């Protein structure tokens, strides 16, 4: 019985390692692509984007960034058990859209409105 438990635990661990390795490799490739785009001036550094957006998201907890299509930063937040995504143009730093977990999607010419989720 004990050897069966040890075998199962080893199998689970080995499976987890095999799954995690390609994921880490993909994350490294994504990071390398983003760094190359920043160095070449194609996109702004993440810290610059965060410095603009994070102060405007009071009451939210920042969960982290993603980079989409090598030019769009997606910043993920949570407030009152609702996940909020803010998409930011990596070249200009302008907010493109705001989406929450309920499917509410906003596009607006007012960046303040997009970030806060309110109508001015």
CSV table of N, CA and C in Angstrom, one decimal:
chain,number,residue,atom,x,y,z
A,1,UNK,N,0.8,-1.2,0.0
A,1,UNK,CA,0.0,0.0,0.0
A,1,UNK,C,0.9,1.3,0.0
A,2,UNK,N,1.9,1.2,0.9
A,2,UNK,CA,2.8,2.4,1.0
A,2,UNK,C,3.5,2.6,-0.3
A,3,UNK,N,4.0,1.5,-1.0
A,3,UNK,CA,4.7,1.7,-2.2
A,3,UNK,C,3.8,2.2,-3.3
A,4,UNK,N,2.6,1.8,-3.3
A,4,UNK,CA,1.6,2.3,-4.3
A,4,UNK,C,1.4,3.8,-4.2
A,5,UNK,N,1.3,4.3,-2.9
A,5,UNK,CA,1.2,5.7,-2.7
A,5,UNK,C,2.4,6.5,-3.1
A,6,UNK,N,3.6,6.0,-2.8
A,6,UNK,CA,4.8,6.6,-3.3
A,6,UNK,C,4.9,6.6,-4.8
A,7,UNK,N,4.5,5.5,-5.4
A,7,UNK,CA,4.5,5.5,-6.9
A,7,UNK,C,3.6,6.5,-7.5
A,8,UNK,N,2.4,6.6,-6.9
A,8,UNK,CA,1.4,7.6,-7.4
A,8,UNK,C,1.9,9.0,-7.2
A,9,UNK,N,2.5,9.3,-6.1
A,9,UNK,CA,3.1,10.6,-5.8
A,9,UNK,C,4.2,11.0,-6.8
A,10,UNK,N,5.0,10.0,-7.1
A,10,UNK,CA,6.1,10.2,-8.0
A,10,UNK,C,5.6,10.4,-9.5
A,11,UNK,N,4.5,9.7,-9.8
A,11,UNK,CA,3.9,9.8,-11.1
A,11,UNK,C,3.3,11.2,-11.3
A,12,UNK,N,2.6,11.7,-10.2
A,12,UNK,CA,2.0,13.0,-10.3
A,12,UNK,C,3.1,14.1,-10.4
A,13,UNK,N,4.2,14.0,-9.6
A,13,UNK,CA,5.3,14.9,-9.6
A,13,UNK,C,5.9,15.0,-11.0
A,14,UNK,N,6.2,13.8,-11.6
A,14,UNK,CA,6.8,13.7,-12.9
A,14,UNK,C,5.9,14.4,-14.0
A,15,UNK,N,4.6,14.1,-13.9
A,15,UNK,CA,3.6,14.7,-14.8
A,15,UNK,C,3.7,16.2,-14.7
A,16,UNK,N,3.7,16.7,-13.5
A,16,UNK,CA,3.7,18.2,-13.2
A,16,UNK,C,5.0,18.8,-13.8
A,17,UNK,N,6.1,18.2,-13.7
A,17,UNK,CA,7.4,18.7,-14.2
A,17,UNK,C,7.3,18.7,-15.7
A,18,UNK,N,6.8,17.7,-16.4
A,18,UNK,CA,6.7,17.6,-17.8
A,18,UNK,C,5.7,18.7,-18.4
A,19,UNK,N,4.7,19.0,-17.6
A,19,UNK,CA,3.8,20.1,-18.1
A,19,UNK,C,4.4,21.4,-17.8
A,20,UNK,N,5.0,21.6,-16.7
A,20,UNK,CA,5.6,22.9,-16.4
A,20,UNK,C,6.7,23.4,-17.3
A,21,UNK,N,7.5,22.4,-17.8
A,21,UNK,CA,8.7,22.8,-18.6
A,21,UNK,C,8.3,23.5,-19.8
A,22,UNK,N,7.4,23.0,-20.7
A,22,UNK,CA,7.0,23.8,-21.9
A,22,UNK,C,6.4,25.2,-21.5
A,23,UNK,N,5.7,25.2,-20.4
A,23,UNK,CA,5.1,26.5,-20.0
A,23,UNK,C,6.1,27.5,-19.7
A,24,UNK,N,7.1,27.1,-18.9
A,24,UNK,CA,8.2,28.0,-18.6
A,24,UNK,C,9.0,28.4,-19.8
A,25,UNK,N,9.2,27.5,-20.8
A,25,UNK,CA,9.9,27.9,-22.0
A,25,UNK,C,9.1,28.9,-22.8
A,26,UNK,N,7.8,28.8,-22.8
A,26,UNK,CA,6.9,29.7,-23.5
A,26,UNK,C,7.0,31.1,-22.8
A,27,UNK,N,7.0,31.1,-21.5
A,27,UNK,CA,7.1,32.3,-20.7
A,27,UNK,C,8.4,33.0,-21.0
A,28,UNK,N,9.5,32.3,-21.1
A,28,UNK,CA,10.8,32.8,-21.4
A,28,UNK,C,10.8,33.5,-22.8
A,29,UNK,N,10.2,32.8,-23.8
A,29,UNK,CA,10.1,33.3,-25.1
A,29,UNK,C,9.3,34.6,-25.2
A,30,UNK,N,8.2,34.6,-24.5
A,30,UNK,CA,7.3,35.8,-24.4
A,30,UNK,C,8.1,36.9,-23.8
A,31,UNK,N,8.8,36.7,-22.7
A,31,UNK,CA,9.6,37.7,-22.0
A,31,UNK,C,10.7,38.2,-23.0
A,32,UNK,N,11.4,37.3,-23.7
A,32,UNK,CA,12.4,37.7,-24.6
A,32,UNK,C,11.9,38.6,-25.7
A,33,UNK,N,10.7,38.3,-26.3
A,33,UNK,CA,10.1,39.1,-27.3
A,33,UNK,C,9.7,40.4,-26.8
A,34,UNK,N,9.2,40.5,-25.6
A,34,UNK,CA,8.8,41.8,-25.0
A,34,UNK,C,10.1,42.6,-24.7
A,35,UNK,N,11.1,42.1,-24.2
A,35,UNK,CA,12.3,42.8,-24.0
A,35,UNK,C,12.9,43.4,-25.3
A,36,UNK,N,12.9,42.6,-26.3
A,36,UNK,CA,13.4,43.0,-27.6
A,36,UNK,C,12.6,44.2,-28.2
A,37,UNK,N,11.2,44.1,-28.0
A,37,UNK,CA,10.4,45.2,-28.4
A,37,UNK,C,10.6,46.5,-27.6
A,38,UNK,N,10.9,46.3,-26.4
A,38,UNK,CA,11.2,47.5,-25.5
A,38,UNK,C,12.5,48.1,-26.0
A,39,UNK,N,13.5,47.3,-26.1
A,39,UNK,CA,14.8,47.8,-26.5
A,39,UNK,C,14.8,48.5,-27.9
A,40,UNK,N,14.0,48.0,-28.8
A,40,UNK,CA,13.9,48.6,-30.1
A,40,UNK,C,13.0,49.8,-30.2
A,41,UNK,N,12.3,50.1,-29.1
A,41,UNK,CA,11.5,51.2,-29.0
A,41,UNK,C,10.1,51.0,-29.6
A,42,UNK,N,9.7,49.7,-29.9
A,42,UNK,CA,8.4,49.4,-30.4
A,42,UNK,C,7.3,49.6,-29.3
A,43,UNK,N,7.7,49.3,-28.1
A,43,UNK,CA,6.7,49.4,-27.0
A,43,UNK,C,7.4,50.1,-25.8
A,44,UNK,N,6.5,50.6,-24.9
A,44,UNK,CA,7.0,51.3,-23.7
A,44,UNK,C,7.3,50.2,-22.7
A,45,UNK,N,8.2,50.5,-21.7
A,45,UNK,CA,8.5,49.5,-20.7
A,45,UNK,C,7.2,49.3,-19.8
A,46,UNK,N,7.0,48.1,-19.3
A,46,UNK,CA,5.9,47.8,-18.4
A,46,UNK,C,5.8,48.8,-17.2
A,47,UNK,N,6.9,49.1,-16.6
A,47,UNK,CA,6.9,49.9,-15.4
A,47,UNK,C,6.3,51.3,-15.8
A,48,UNK,N,6.6,51.8,-17.0
A,48,UNK,CA,6.0,53.1,-17.4
A,48,UNK,C,4.5,53.0,-17.5
A,49,UNK,N,4.0,51.9,-18.1
A,49,UNK,CA,2.6,51.7,-18.2
A,49,UNK,C,2.0,51.5,-16.8
A,50,UNK,N,2.6,50.7,-16.0
A,50,UNK,CA,2.0,50.5,-14.6
A,50,UNK,C,2.0,51.8,-13.9
A,51,UNK,N,3.1,52.6,-14.0
A,51,UNK,CA,3.1,53.9,-13.3
A,51,UNK,C,2.0,54.9,-13.7
A,52,UNK,N,1.5,54.7,-14.9
A,52,UNK,CA,0.4,55.6,-15.3
A,52,UNK,C,-1.0,55.0,-14.9
A,53,UNK,N,-1.2,53.7,-14.9
A,53,UNK,CA,-2.5,53.1,-14.7
A,53,UNK,C,-2.7,52.7,-13.2
A,54,UNK,N,-1.8,52.2,-12.5
A,54,UNK,CA,-2.0,51.7,-11.2
A,54,UNK,C,-2.5,52.8,-10.2
A,55,UNK,N,-2.0,54.0,-10.2
A,55,UNK,CA,-2.5,55.0,-9.3
A,55,UNK,C,-4.0,55.3,-9.5
A,56,UNK,N,-4.5,55.0,-10.7
A,56,UNK,CA,-5.9,55.3,-11.0
A,56,UNK,C,-6.8,54.2,-10.7
A,57,UNK,N,-6.3,53.1,-10.2
A,57,UNK,CA,-7.1,51.9,-9.9
A,57,UNK,C,-7.3,51.7,-8.4
A,58,UNK,N,-7.6,52.8,-7.7
A,58,UNK,CA,-7.7,52.7,-6.2
A,58,UNK,C,-8.9,51.8,-5.9
A,59,UNK,N,-8.7,51.0,-4.8
A,59,UNK,CA,-9.7,50.1,-4.4
A,59,UNK,C,-9.6,48.7,-5.1
A,60,UNK,N,-8.6,48.6,-6.0
A,60,UNK,CA,-8.4,47.4,-6.7
A,60,UNK,C,-7.0,46.8,-6.3
A,61,UNK,N,-7.0,45.5,-6.4
A,61,UNK,CA,-5.7,44.8,-6.2
A,61,UNK,C,-5.1,44.4,-7.5
A,62,UNK,N,-3.9,44.7,-7.8
A,62,UNK,CA,-3.2,44.5,-9.1
A,62,UNK,C,-2.8,43.0,-9.1
A,63,UNK,N,-3.2,42.2,-10.1
A,63,UNK,CA,-2.9,40.8,-10.2
A,63,UNK,C,-1.7,40.6,-11.1
A,64,UNK,N,-1.4,41.5,-12.0
A,64,UNK,CA,-0.3,41.4,-12.9
A,64,UNK,C,-0.6,41.7,-14.3
A,65,UNK,N,0.5,41.7,-15.2
A,65,UNK,CA,0.4,42.0,-16.6
A,65,UNK,C,0.5,40.8,-17.5
A,66,UNK,N,0.0,41.0,-18.7
A,66,UNK,CA,0.2,40.1,-19.8
A,66,UNK,C,0.6,41.0,-21.0
A,67,UNK,N,1.2,40.4,-22.0
A,67,UNK,CA,1.5,41.1,-23.3
A,67,UNK,C,0.8,40.4,-24.4
A,68,UNK,N,-0.1,41.0,-25.1
A,68,UNK,CA,-0.8,40.4,-26.2
A,68,UNK,C,-0.3,41.0,-27.5
A,69,UNK,N,-0.1,40.1,-28.5
A,69,UNK,CA,0.3,40.5,-29.9
A,69,UNK,C,1.5,41.4,-29.9
A,70,UNK,N,2.3,41.3,-28.8
A,70,UNK,CA,3.6,42.0,-28.7
A,70,UNK,C,3.5,43.5,-28.7
A,71,UNK,N,2.2,44.0,-28.6
A,71,UNK,CA,2.0,45.5,-28.6
A,71,UNK,C,1.0,45.9,-27.6
A,72,UNK,N,0.2,45.0,-27.0
A,72,UNK,CA,-0.9,45.5,-26.1
A,72,UNK,C,-0.6,44.8,-24.7
A,73,UNK,N,-0.5,45.7,-23.7
A,73,UNK,CA,-0.4,45.3,-22.3
A,73,UNK,C,-1.8,45.1,-21.8
A,74,UNK,N,-2.0,43.9,-21.2
A,74,UNK,CA,-3.3,43.7,-20.5
A,74,UNK,C,-3.0,43.6,-19.0
A,75,UNK,N,-3.5,44.6,-18.2
A,75,UNK,CA,-3.3,44.7,-16.8
A,75,UNK,C,-4.5,44.1,-16.1
A,76,UNK,N,-4.3,43.2,-15.2
A,76,UNK,CA,-5.4,42.5,-14.5
A,76,UNK,C,-5.5,42.9,-13.1
A,77,UNK,N,-6.7,43.3,-12.7
A,77,UNK,CA,-7.1,43.8,-11.4
A,77,UNK,C,-8.2,43.0,-10.8
A,78,UNK,N,-8.4,43.1,-9.5
A,78,UNK,CA,-9.6,42.5,-8.9
A,78,UNK,C,-10.2,43.5,-7.9
A,79,UNK,N,-11.5,43.7,-7.9
A,79,UNK,CA,-12.2,44.6,-7.0
A,79,UNK,C,-13.5,43.9,-6.7
A,80,UNK,N,-13.8,43.8,-5.4
A,80,UNK,CA,-15.1,43.2,-5.0
A,80,UNK,C,-15.4,41.9,-5.7
A,81,UNK,N,-14.4,41.0,-5.7
A,81,UNK,CA,-14.5,39.7,-6.4
A,81,UNK,C,-14.8,39.8,-7.8
A,82,UNK,N,-14.6,40.9,-8.5
A,82,UNK,CA,-14.7,41.0,-9.9
A,82,UNK,C,-13.4,41.3,-10.6
A,83,UNK,N,-13.0,40.5,-11.6
A,83,UNK,CA,-11.7,40.7,-12.3
A,83,UNK,C,-11.9,41.7,-13.3
A,84,UNK,N,-11.0,42.6,-13.5
A,84,UNK,CA,-11.0,43.7,-14.4
A,84,UNK,C,-9.7,43.7,-15.2
A,85,UNK,N,-9.9,43.8,-16.6
A,85,UNK,CA,-8.7,43.8,-17.4
A,85,UNK,C,-8.7,45.2,-18.1
A,86,UNK,N,-7.6,45.9,-18.0
A,86,UNK,CA,-7.4,47.1,-18.7
A,86,UNK,C,-6.3,46.9,-19.8
A,87,UNK,N,-6.8,47.1,-21.1
A,87,UNK,CA,-5.9,46.9,-22.2
A,87,UNK,C,-5.2,48.3,-22.6
A,88,UNK,N,-3.9,48.3,-22.7
A,88,UNK,CA,-3.2,49.5,-22.9
A,88,UNK,C,-2.3,49.3,-24.2
A,89,UNK,N,-2.3,50.3,-25.1
A,89,UNK,CA,-1.5,50.3,-26.2
A,89,UNK,C,0.0,50.4,-25.8
A,90,UNK,N,0.8,49.4,-26.1
A,90,UNK,CA,2.1,49.4,-25.6
A,90,UNK,C,3.0,50.5,-26.3
A,91,UNK,N,2.6,51.0,-27.5
A,91,UNK,CA,3.4,52.0,-28.2
A,91,UNK,C,3.1,53.4,-27.6
A,92,UNK,N,1.8,53.7,-27.4
A,92,UNK,CA,1.5,55.1,-27.0
A,92,UNK,C,1.2,55.2,-25.5
A,93,UNK,N,0.9,54.1,-24.8
A,93,UNK,CA,0.5,54.1,-23.4
A,93,UNK,C,-1.0,54.5,-23.2
A,94,UNK,N,-1.7,54.6,-24.3
A,94,UNK,CA,-3.2,54.9,-24.1
A,94,UNK,C,-4.0,53.7,-23.8
A,95,UNK,N,-5.0,53.9,-23.0
A,95,UNK,CA,-5.9,52.8,-22.6
A,95,UNK,C,-6.8,52.6,-23.8
A,96,UNK,N,-6.9,51.3,-24.2
A,96,UNK,CA,-7.7,50.9,-25.4
A,96,UNK,C,-9.1,50.5,-24.9
A,97,UNK,N,-9.1,49.6,-23.9
A,97,UNK,CA,-10.4,49.1,-23.5
A,97,UNK,C,-10.3,48.6,-22.0
A,98,UNK,N,-11.5,48.3,-21.5
A,98,UNK,CA,-11.7,47.8,-20.1
A,98,UNK,C,-12.7,46.7,-20.2
A,99,UNK,N,-12.5,45.6,-19.6
A,99,UNK,CA,-13.4,44.5,-19.6
A,99,UNK,C,-13.4,43.9,-18.2
A,100,UNK,N,-14.6,43.5,-17.7
A,100,UNK,CA,-14.6,42.8,-16.4
A,100,UNK,C,-15.1,41.4,-16.6
A,101,UNK,N,-15.1,40.6,-15.6
A,101,UNK,CA,-15.4,39.2,-15.7
A,101,UNK,C,-16.8,38.9,-16.0
A,102,UNK,N,-17.7,39.9,-15.8
A,102,UNK,CA,-19.1,39.7,-16.2
A,102,UNK,C,-19.3,39.9,-17.7
A,103,UNK,N,-18.3,40.3,-18.4
A,103,UNK,CA,-18.4,40.5,-19.8
A,103,UNK,C,-18.6,41.9,-20.2
A,104,UNK,N,-18.7,42.8,-19.3
A,104,UNK,CA,-18.9,44.2,-19.6
A,104,UNK,C,-17.6,44.7,-20.3
A,105,UNK,N,-17.8,45.3,-21.5
A,105,UNK,CA,-16.7,45.8,-22.3
A,105,UNK,C,-16.9,47.2,-22.5
A,106,UNK,N,-15.8,48.0,-22.4
A,106,UNK,CA,-16.0,49.5,-22.6
A,106,UNK,C,-14.9,49.9,-23.6
A,107,UNK,N,-15.3,50.7,-24.5
A,107,UNK,CA,-14.3,51.5,-25.3
A,107,UNK,C,-14.8,52.9,-25.3
A,108,UNK,N,-13.9,53.8,-25.1
A,108,UNK,CA,-14.3,55.2,-24.9
A,108,UNK,C,-13.1,56.1,-25.3
A,109,UNK,N,-13.5,57.3,-25.7
A,109,UNK,CA,-12.4,58.3,-25.9
A,109,UNK,C,-11.9,58.9,-24.6
A,110,UNK,N,-12.6,58.7,-23.5
A,110,UNK,CA,-12.2,59.2,-22.2
A,110,UNK,C,-11.4,58.1,-21.5
A,111,UNK,N,-10.1,58.3,-21.4
A,111,UNK,CA,-9.2,57.3,-20.7
A,111,UNK,C,-9.6,57.2,-19.2
A,112,UNK,N,-10.0,58.3,-18.6
A,112,UNK,CA,-10.4,58.3,-17.2
A,112,UNK,C,-11.6,57.4,-17.0
A,113,UNK,N,-12.6,57.5,-17.9
A,113,UNK,CA,-13.8,56.7,-17.9
A,113,UNK,C,-13.5,55.3,-18.0
A,114,UNK,N,-12.6,54.9,-18.9
A,114,UNK,CA,-12.2,53.5,-19.1
A,114,UNK,C,-11.6,52.9,-17.9
A,115,UNK,N,-10.6,53.7,-17.3
A,115,UNK,CA,-9.9,53.1,-16.2
A,115,UNK,C,-10.8,53.0,-14.9
A,116,UNK,N,-11.6,54.0,-14.7
A,116,UNK,CA,-12.4,54.0,-13.5
A,116,UNK,C,-13.7,53.2,-13.6
A,117,UNK,N,-14.1,53.0,-14.9
A,117,UNK,CA,-15.3,52.2,-15.1
A,117,UNK,C,-16.6,53.0,-14.9
A,118,UNK,N,-16.5,54.3,-14.8
A,118,UNK,CA,-17.6,55.2,-14.6
A,118,UNK,C,-17.8,56.1,-15.8
A,119,UNK,N,-19.0,56.6,-16.0
A,119,UNK,CA,-19.3,57.6,-17.1
A,119,UNK,C,-19.1,59.0,-16.5
A,120,UNK,N,-18.4,59.9,-17.3
A,120,UNK,CA,-18.2,61.2,-16.8
A,120,UNK,C,-19.4,62.1,-17.2
